[in-house]
Short mmCIF file of C-alpha atoms and ligand atoms in Angstrom, two decimals:
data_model
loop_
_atom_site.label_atom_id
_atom_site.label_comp_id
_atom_site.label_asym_id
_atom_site.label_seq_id
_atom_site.Cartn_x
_atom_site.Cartn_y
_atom_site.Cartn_z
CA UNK A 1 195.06 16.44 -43.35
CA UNK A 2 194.09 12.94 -44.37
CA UNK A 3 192.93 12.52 -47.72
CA UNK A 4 189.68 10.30 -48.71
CA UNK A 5 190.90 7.60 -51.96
CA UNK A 6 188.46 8.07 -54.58
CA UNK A 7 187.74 4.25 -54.64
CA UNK A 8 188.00 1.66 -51.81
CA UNK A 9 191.01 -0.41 -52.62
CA UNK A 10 191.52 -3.89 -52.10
CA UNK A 11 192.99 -5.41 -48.48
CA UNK A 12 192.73 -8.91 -48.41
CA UNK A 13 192.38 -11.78 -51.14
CA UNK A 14 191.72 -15.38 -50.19
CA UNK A 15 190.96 -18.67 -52.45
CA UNK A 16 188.07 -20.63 -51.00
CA UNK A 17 188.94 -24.74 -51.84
CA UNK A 18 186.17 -27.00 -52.02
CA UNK A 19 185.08 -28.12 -47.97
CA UNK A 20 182.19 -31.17 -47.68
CA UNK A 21 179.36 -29.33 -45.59
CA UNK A 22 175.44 -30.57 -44.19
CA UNK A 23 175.02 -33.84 -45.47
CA UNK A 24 177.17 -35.31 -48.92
CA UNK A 25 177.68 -31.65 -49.98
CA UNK A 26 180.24 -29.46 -51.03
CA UNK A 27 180.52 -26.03 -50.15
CA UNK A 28 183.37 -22.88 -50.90
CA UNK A 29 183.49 -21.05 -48.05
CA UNK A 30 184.08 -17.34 -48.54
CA UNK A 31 183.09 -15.42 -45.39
CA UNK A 32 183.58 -17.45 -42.57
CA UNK A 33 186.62 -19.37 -43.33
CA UNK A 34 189.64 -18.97 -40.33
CA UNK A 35 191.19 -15.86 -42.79
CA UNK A 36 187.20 -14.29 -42.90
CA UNK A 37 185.73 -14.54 -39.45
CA UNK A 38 183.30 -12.18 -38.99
CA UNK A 39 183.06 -9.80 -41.41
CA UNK A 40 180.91 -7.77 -39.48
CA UNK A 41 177.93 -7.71 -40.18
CA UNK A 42 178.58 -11.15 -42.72
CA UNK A 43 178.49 -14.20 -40.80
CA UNK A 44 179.23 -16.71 -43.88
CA UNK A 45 179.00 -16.68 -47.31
CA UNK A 46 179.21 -20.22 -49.09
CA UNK A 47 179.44 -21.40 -52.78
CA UNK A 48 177.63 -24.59 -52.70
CA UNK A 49 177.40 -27.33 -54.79
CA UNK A 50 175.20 -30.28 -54.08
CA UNK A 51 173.86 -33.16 -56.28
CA UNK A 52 170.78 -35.53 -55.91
CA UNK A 53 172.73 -37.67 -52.77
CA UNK A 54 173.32 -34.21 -50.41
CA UNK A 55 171.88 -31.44 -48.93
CA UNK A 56 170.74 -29.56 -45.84
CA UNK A 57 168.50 -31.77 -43.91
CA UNK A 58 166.05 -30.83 -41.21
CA UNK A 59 167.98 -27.77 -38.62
CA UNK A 60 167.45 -24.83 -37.56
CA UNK A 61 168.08 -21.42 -37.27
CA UNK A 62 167.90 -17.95 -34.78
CA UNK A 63 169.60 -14.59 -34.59
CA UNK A 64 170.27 -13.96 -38.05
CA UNK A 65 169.33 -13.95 -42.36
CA UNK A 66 170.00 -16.72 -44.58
CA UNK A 67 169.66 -15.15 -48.47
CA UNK A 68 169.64 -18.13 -51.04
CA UNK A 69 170.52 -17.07 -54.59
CA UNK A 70 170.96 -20.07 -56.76
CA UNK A 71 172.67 -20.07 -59.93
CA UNK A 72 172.21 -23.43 -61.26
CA UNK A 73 169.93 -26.55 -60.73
CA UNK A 74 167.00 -26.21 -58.21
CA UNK A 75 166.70 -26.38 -54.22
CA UNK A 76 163.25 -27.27 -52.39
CA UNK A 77 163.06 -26.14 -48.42
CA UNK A 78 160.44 -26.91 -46.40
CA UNK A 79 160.00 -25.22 -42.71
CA UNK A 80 158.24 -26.39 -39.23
CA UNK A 81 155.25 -23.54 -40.35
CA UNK A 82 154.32 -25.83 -43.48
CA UNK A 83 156.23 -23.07 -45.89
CA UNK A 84 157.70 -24.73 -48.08
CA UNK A 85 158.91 -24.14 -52.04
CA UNK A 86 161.20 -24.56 -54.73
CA UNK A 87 164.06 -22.11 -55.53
CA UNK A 88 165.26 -22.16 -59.57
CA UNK A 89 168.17 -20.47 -61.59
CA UNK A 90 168.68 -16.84 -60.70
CA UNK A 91 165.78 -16.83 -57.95
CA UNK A 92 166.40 -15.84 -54.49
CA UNK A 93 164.64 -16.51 -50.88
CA UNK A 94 165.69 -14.06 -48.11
CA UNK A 95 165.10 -15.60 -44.60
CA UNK A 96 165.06 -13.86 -41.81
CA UNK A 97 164.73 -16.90 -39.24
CA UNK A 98 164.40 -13.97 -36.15
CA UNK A 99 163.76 -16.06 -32.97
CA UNK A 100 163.36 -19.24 -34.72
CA UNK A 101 162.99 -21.47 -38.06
CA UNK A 102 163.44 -25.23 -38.53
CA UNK A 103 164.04 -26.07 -41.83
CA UNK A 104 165.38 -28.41 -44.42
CA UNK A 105 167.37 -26.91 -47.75
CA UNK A 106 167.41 -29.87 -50.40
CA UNK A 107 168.13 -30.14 -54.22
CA UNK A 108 165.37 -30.90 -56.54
CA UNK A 109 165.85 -34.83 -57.00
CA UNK A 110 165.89 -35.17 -60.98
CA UNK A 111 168.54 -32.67 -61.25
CA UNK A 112 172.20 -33.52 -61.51
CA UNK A 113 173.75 -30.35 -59.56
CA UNK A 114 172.18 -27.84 -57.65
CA UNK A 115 174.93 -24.52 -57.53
CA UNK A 116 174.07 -21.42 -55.80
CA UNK A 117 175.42 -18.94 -52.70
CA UNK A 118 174.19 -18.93 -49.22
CA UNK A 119 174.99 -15.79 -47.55
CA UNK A 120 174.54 -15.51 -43.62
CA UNK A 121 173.96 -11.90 -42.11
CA UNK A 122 173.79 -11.22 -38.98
CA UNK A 123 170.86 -9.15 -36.92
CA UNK A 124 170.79 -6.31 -34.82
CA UNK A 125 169.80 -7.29 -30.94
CA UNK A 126 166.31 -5.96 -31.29
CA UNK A 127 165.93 -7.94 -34.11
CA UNK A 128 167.33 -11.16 -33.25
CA UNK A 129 163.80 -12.55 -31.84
CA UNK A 130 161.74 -10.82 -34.32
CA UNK A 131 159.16 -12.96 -35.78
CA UNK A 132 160.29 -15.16 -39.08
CA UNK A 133 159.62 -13.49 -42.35
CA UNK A 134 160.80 -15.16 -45.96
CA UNK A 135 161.41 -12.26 -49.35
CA UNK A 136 161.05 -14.83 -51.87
CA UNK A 137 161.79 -13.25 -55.73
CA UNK A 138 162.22 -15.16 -58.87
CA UNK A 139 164.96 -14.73 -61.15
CA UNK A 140 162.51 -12.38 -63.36
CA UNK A 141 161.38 -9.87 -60.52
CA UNK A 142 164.95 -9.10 -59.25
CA UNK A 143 165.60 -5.77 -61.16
CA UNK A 144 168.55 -5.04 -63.41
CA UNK A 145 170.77 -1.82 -63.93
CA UNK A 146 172.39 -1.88 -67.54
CA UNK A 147 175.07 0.96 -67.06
CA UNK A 148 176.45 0.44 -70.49
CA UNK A 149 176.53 -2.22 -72.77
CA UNK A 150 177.81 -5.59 -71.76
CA UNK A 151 177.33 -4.59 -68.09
CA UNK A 152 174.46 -6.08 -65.88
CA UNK A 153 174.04 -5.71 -62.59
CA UNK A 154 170.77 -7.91 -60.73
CA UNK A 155 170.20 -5.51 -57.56
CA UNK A 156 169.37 -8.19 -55.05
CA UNK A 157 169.54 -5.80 -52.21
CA UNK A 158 170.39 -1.87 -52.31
CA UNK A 159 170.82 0.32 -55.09
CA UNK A 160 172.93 -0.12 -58.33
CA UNK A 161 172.97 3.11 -61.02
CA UNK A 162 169.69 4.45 -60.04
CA UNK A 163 167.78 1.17 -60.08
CA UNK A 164 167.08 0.18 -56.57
CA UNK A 165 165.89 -3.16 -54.50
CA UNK A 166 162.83 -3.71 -52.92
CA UNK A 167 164.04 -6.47 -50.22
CA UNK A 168 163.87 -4.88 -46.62
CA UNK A 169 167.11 -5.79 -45.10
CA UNK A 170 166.75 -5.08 -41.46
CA UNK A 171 170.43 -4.76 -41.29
CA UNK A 172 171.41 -2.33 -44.24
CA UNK A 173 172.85 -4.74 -46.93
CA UNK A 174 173.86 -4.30 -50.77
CA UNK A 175 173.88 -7.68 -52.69
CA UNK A 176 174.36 -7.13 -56.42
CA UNK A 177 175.60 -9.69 -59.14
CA UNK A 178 177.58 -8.48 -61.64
CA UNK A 179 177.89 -9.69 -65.54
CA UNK A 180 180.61 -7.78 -66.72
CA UNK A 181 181.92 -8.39 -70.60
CA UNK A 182 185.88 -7.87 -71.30
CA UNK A 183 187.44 -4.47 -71.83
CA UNK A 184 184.58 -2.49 -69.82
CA UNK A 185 185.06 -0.32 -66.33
CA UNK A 186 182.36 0.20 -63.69
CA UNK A 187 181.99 2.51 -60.81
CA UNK A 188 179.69 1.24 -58.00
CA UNK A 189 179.42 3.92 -55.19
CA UNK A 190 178.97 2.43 -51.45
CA UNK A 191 177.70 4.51 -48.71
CA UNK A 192 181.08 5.43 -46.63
CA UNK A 193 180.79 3.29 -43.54
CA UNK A 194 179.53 -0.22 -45.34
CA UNK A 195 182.14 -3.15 -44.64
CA UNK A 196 182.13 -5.24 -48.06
CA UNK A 197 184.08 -7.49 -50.33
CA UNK A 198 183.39 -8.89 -53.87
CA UNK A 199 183.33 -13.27 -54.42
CA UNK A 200 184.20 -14.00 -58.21
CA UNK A 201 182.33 -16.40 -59.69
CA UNK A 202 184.03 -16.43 -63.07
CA UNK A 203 186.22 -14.58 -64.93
CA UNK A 204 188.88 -12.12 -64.02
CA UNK A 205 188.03 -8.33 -62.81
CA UNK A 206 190.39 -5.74 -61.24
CA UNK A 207 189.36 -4.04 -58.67
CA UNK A 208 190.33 -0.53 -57.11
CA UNK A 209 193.02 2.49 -58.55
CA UNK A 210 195.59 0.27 -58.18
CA UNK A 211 193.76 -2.69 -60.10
CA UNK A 212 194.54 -5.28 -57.33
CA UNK A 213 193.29 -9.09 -59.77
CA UNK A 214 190.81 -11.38 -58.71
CA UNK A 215 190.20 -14.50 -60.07
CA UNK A 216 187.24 -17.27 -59.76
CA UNK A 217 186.51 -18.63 -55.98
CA UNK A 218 188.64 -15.36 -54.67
CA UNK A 219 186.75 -13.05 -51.87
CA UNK A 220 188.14 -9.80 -52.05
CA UNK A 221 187.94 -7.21 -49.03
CA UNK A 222 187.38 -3.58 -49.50
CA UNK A 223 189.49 -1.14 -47.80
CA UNK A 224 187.63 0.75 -44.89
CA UNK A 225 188.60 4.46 -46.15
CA UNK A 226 185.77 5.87 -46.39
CA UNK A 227 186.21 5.90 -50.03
CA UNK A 228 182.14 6.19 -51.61
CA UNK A 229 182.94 4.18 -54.77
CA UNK A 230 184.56 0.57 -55.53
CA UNK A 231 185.87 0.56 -59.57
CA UNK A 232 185.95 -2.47 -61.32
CA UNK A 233 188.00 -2.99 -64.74
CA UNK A 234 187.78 -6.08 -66.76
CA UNK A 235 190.67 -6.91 -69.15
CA UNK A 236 190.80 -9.72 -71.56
CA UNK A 237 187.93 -12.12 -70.22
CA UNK A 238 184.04 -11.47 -68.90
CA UNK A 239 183.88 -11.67 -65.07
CA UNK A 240 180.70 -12.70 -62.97
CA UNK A 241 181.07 -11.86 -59.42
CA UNK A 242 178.94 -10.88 -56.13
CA UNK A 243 179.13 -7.54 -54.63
CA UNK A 244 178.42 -7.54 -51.15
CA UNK A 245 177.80 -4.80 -48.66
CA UNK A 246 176.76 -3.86 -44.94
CA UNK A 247 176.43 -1.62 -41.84
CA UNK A 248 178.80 -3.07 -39.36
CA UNK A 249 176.38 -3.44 -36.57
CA UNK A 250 179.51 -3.44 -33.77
CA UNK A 251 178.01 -5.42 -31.43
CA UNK A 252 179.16 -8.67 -29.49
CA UNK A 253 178.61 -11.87 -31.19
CA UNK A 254 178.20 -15.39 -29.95
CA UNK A 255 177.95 -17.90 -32.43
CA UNK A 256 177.25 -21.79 -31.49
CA UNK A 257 176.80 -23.28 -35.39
CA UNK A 258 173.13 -21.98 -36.79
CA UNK A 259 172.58 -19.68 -33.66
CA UNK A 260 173.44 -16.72 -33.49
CA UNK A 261 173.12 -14.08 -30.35
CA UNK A 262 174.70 -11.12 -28.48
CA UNK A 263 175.77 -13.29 -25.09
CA UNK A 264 176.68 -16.44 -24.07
CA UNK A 265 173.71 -16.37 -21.96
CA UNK A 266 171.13 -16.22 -24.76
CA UNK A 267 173.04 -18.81 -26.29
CA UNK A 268 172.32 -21.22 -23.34
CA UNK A 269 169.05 -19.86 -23.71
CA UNK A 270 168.68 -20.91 -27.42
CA UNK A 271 169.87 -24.28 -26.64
CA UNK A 272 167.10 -24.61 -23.75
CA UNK A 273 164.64 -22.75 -26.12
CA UNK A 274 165.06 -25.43 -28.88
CA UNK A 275 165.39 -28.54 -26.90
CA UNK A 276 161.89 -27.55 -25.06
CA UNK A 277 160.22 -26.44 -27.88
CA UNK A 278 159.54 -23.07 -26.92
CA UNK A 279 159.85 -19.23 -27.66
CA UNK A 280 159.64 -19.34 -30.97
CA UNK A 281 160.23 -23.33 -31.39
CA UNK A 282 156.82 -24.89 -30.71
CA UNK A 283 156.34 -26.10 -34.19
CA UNK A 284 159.55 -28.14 -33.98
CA UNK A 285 157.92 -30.40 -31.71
CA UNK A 286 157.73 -33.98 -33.48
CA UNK A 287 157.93 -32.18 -36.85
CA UNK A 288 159.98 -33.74 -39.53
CA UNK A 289 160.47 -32.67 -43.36
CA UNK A 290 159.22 -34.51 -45.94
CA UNK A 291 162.11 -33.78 -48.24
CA UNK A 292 164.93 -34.75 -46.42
CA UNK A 293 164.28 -38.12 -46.41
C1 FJE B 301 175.32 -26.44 -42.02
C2 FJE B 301 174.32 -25.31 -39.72
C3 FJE B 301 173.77 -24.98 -40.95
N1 FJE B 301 176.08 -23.76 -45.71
N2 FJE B 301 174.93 -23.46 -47.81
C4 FJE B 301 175.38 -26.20 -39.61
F1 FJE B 301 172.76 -24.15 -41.01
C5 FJE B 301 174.27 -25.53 -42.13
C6 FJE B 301 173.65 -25.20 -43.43
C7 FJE B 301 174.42 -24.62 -44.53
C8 FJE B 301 173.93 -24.34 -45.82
C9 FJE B 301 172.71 -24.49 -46.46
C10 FJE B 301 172.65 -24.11 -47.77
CL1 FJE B 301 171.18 -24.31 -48.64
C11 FJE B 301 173.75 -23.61 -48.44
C12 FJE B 301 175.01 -23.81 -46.52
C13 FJE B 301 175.74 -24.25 -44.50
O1 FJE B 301 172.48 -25.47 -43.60
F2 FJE B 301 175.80 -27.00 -43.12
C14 FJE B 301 175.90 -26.77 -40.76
N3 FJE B 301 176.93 -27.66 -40.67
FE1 FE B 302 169.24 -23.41 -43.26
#
């Protein structure tokens, strides 16, 4: 008989160094990195950190979800459909670019440092070419679980003690930020099949029965037991960190840079797709940011 762990325990722990990224900009790299390739269904997950002279110019996207959460300073985008915006502390946009979305991701000019987390997932196959849709919250509509004192968890996607996320995630995804103060232990539950991992931000938190540490600019992968909780003990400092959850969606991926698709022939036809301006790319015809510049 094989017995189910109470708590997913913790497999894999990997620093992310500073990596220049996009244009003058700096980026962690959590998922993604050689030692995280495909986290099924996680595609990337960077800690960026860009100031007035870098960003994400004009390029596009299909095949998958960008979710920007910043944490300090402020981004702008602008897209080829004229949606455009600006993205402050604790706000988050959740992309789905589907078949298609040219965009530029820039920091607000007067600022000194624009800090935040770009997470990549990936879509299903009859999702891929959906059409694009943007989930835009600010920091003050994201909803907030306060298990006990000196515990906060923002539930960004999913559910968190009860209090539960309104984002429709097309791939079934829990994103939660913790703020969790010294000397305190949390239980998060996690449906039994998700693939997930935490990112610290800050701090030190231990994670699992055997308290495995991790430390700022660590991703740490969960066990796939089957365990239905993850427990989290802080010791003698506050930890901030990003919980981060999915539905494997066991499916063949081919990735060429910001496309994403099942086969290598949808690739080529991305590639034929955006250079013609078509399916889904019209709008990139001619069209050029006005932030990038
Ligand atoms: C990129 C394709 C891309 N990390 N973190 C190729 F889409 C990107 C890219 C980003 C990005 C954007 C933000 Cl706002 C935050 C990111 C990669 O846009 F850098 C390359 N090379
Ligand atoms: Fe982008």
């Amino acid at each position: 008989m094989t017995v189910t762990p109470t708590s997913r325990s913790i497999t894999n722990s990997v620093l992310s160094k500073e990596q220049a990224e996009g244009a003058g900009a700096r980026v962690r790299r959590s998922i993604g990195r050689p030692e995280l390739r495909n986290h099924d269904p996680f595609l990337m997950l960077d800690e960026f950190n860009v100031d007035k002279n870098g960003g994400f110019p004009d390029h596009p996207h299909r095949g998958f979800e960008t979710v920007t959460y910043m944490l300090e300073g402020q981004f702008q985008h602008e897209d080829f459909a004229g949606h455009k915006g600006t993205i402050g502390p604790g706000d988050l946009q959740w992309m789905t670019a589907g078949r298609g979305i040219v965009h530029s991701e820039m920091p607000v000019k007067s600022q000194t440092r624009a800090h935040g987390l770009q997470l990549w997932i990936n879509l299903p196959r009859e999702h891929k070419m959906c059409e694009p849709q943007y989930q835009e919250l600010l920091d003050g509509q994201i909803p907030r679980a306060n298990p006990e004192e000196g515990v906060v968890v923002k539930v960004i996607a999913g559910e968190s003690h009860g209090v539960k996320s309104q984002v429709y995630t097309r791939t079934p995804t829990m994103y939660l930020d913790f703020k969790v103060a010294k000397n305190k232990t949390v239980i998060q539950t996690i449906p039994k099949t998700y693939t997930g991992f935490i990112y610290m931000l800050k701090g030190t938190a231990f994670i699992g029965d055997k308290e495995f540490e991790g430390k700022a600019h660590h991703t740490l992968t969960f066990s796939e037991d089957g365990a239905e909780t993850v427990k989290i003990t802080t010791k003698d400092e506050d930890a901030h960190f990003v919980f981060i959850a999915g539905e494997p969606l066991k499916e063949p991926i081919v990735q060429h840079g910001p496309f994403v698709m099942n086969t290598t022939e949808d690739i080529y036809k991305t590639f034929v797709d955006y250079q013609y301006n078509q399916n889904g790319f019209e709008r990139a015809k001619n069209w050029r940011s006005s932030i990038a510049g």
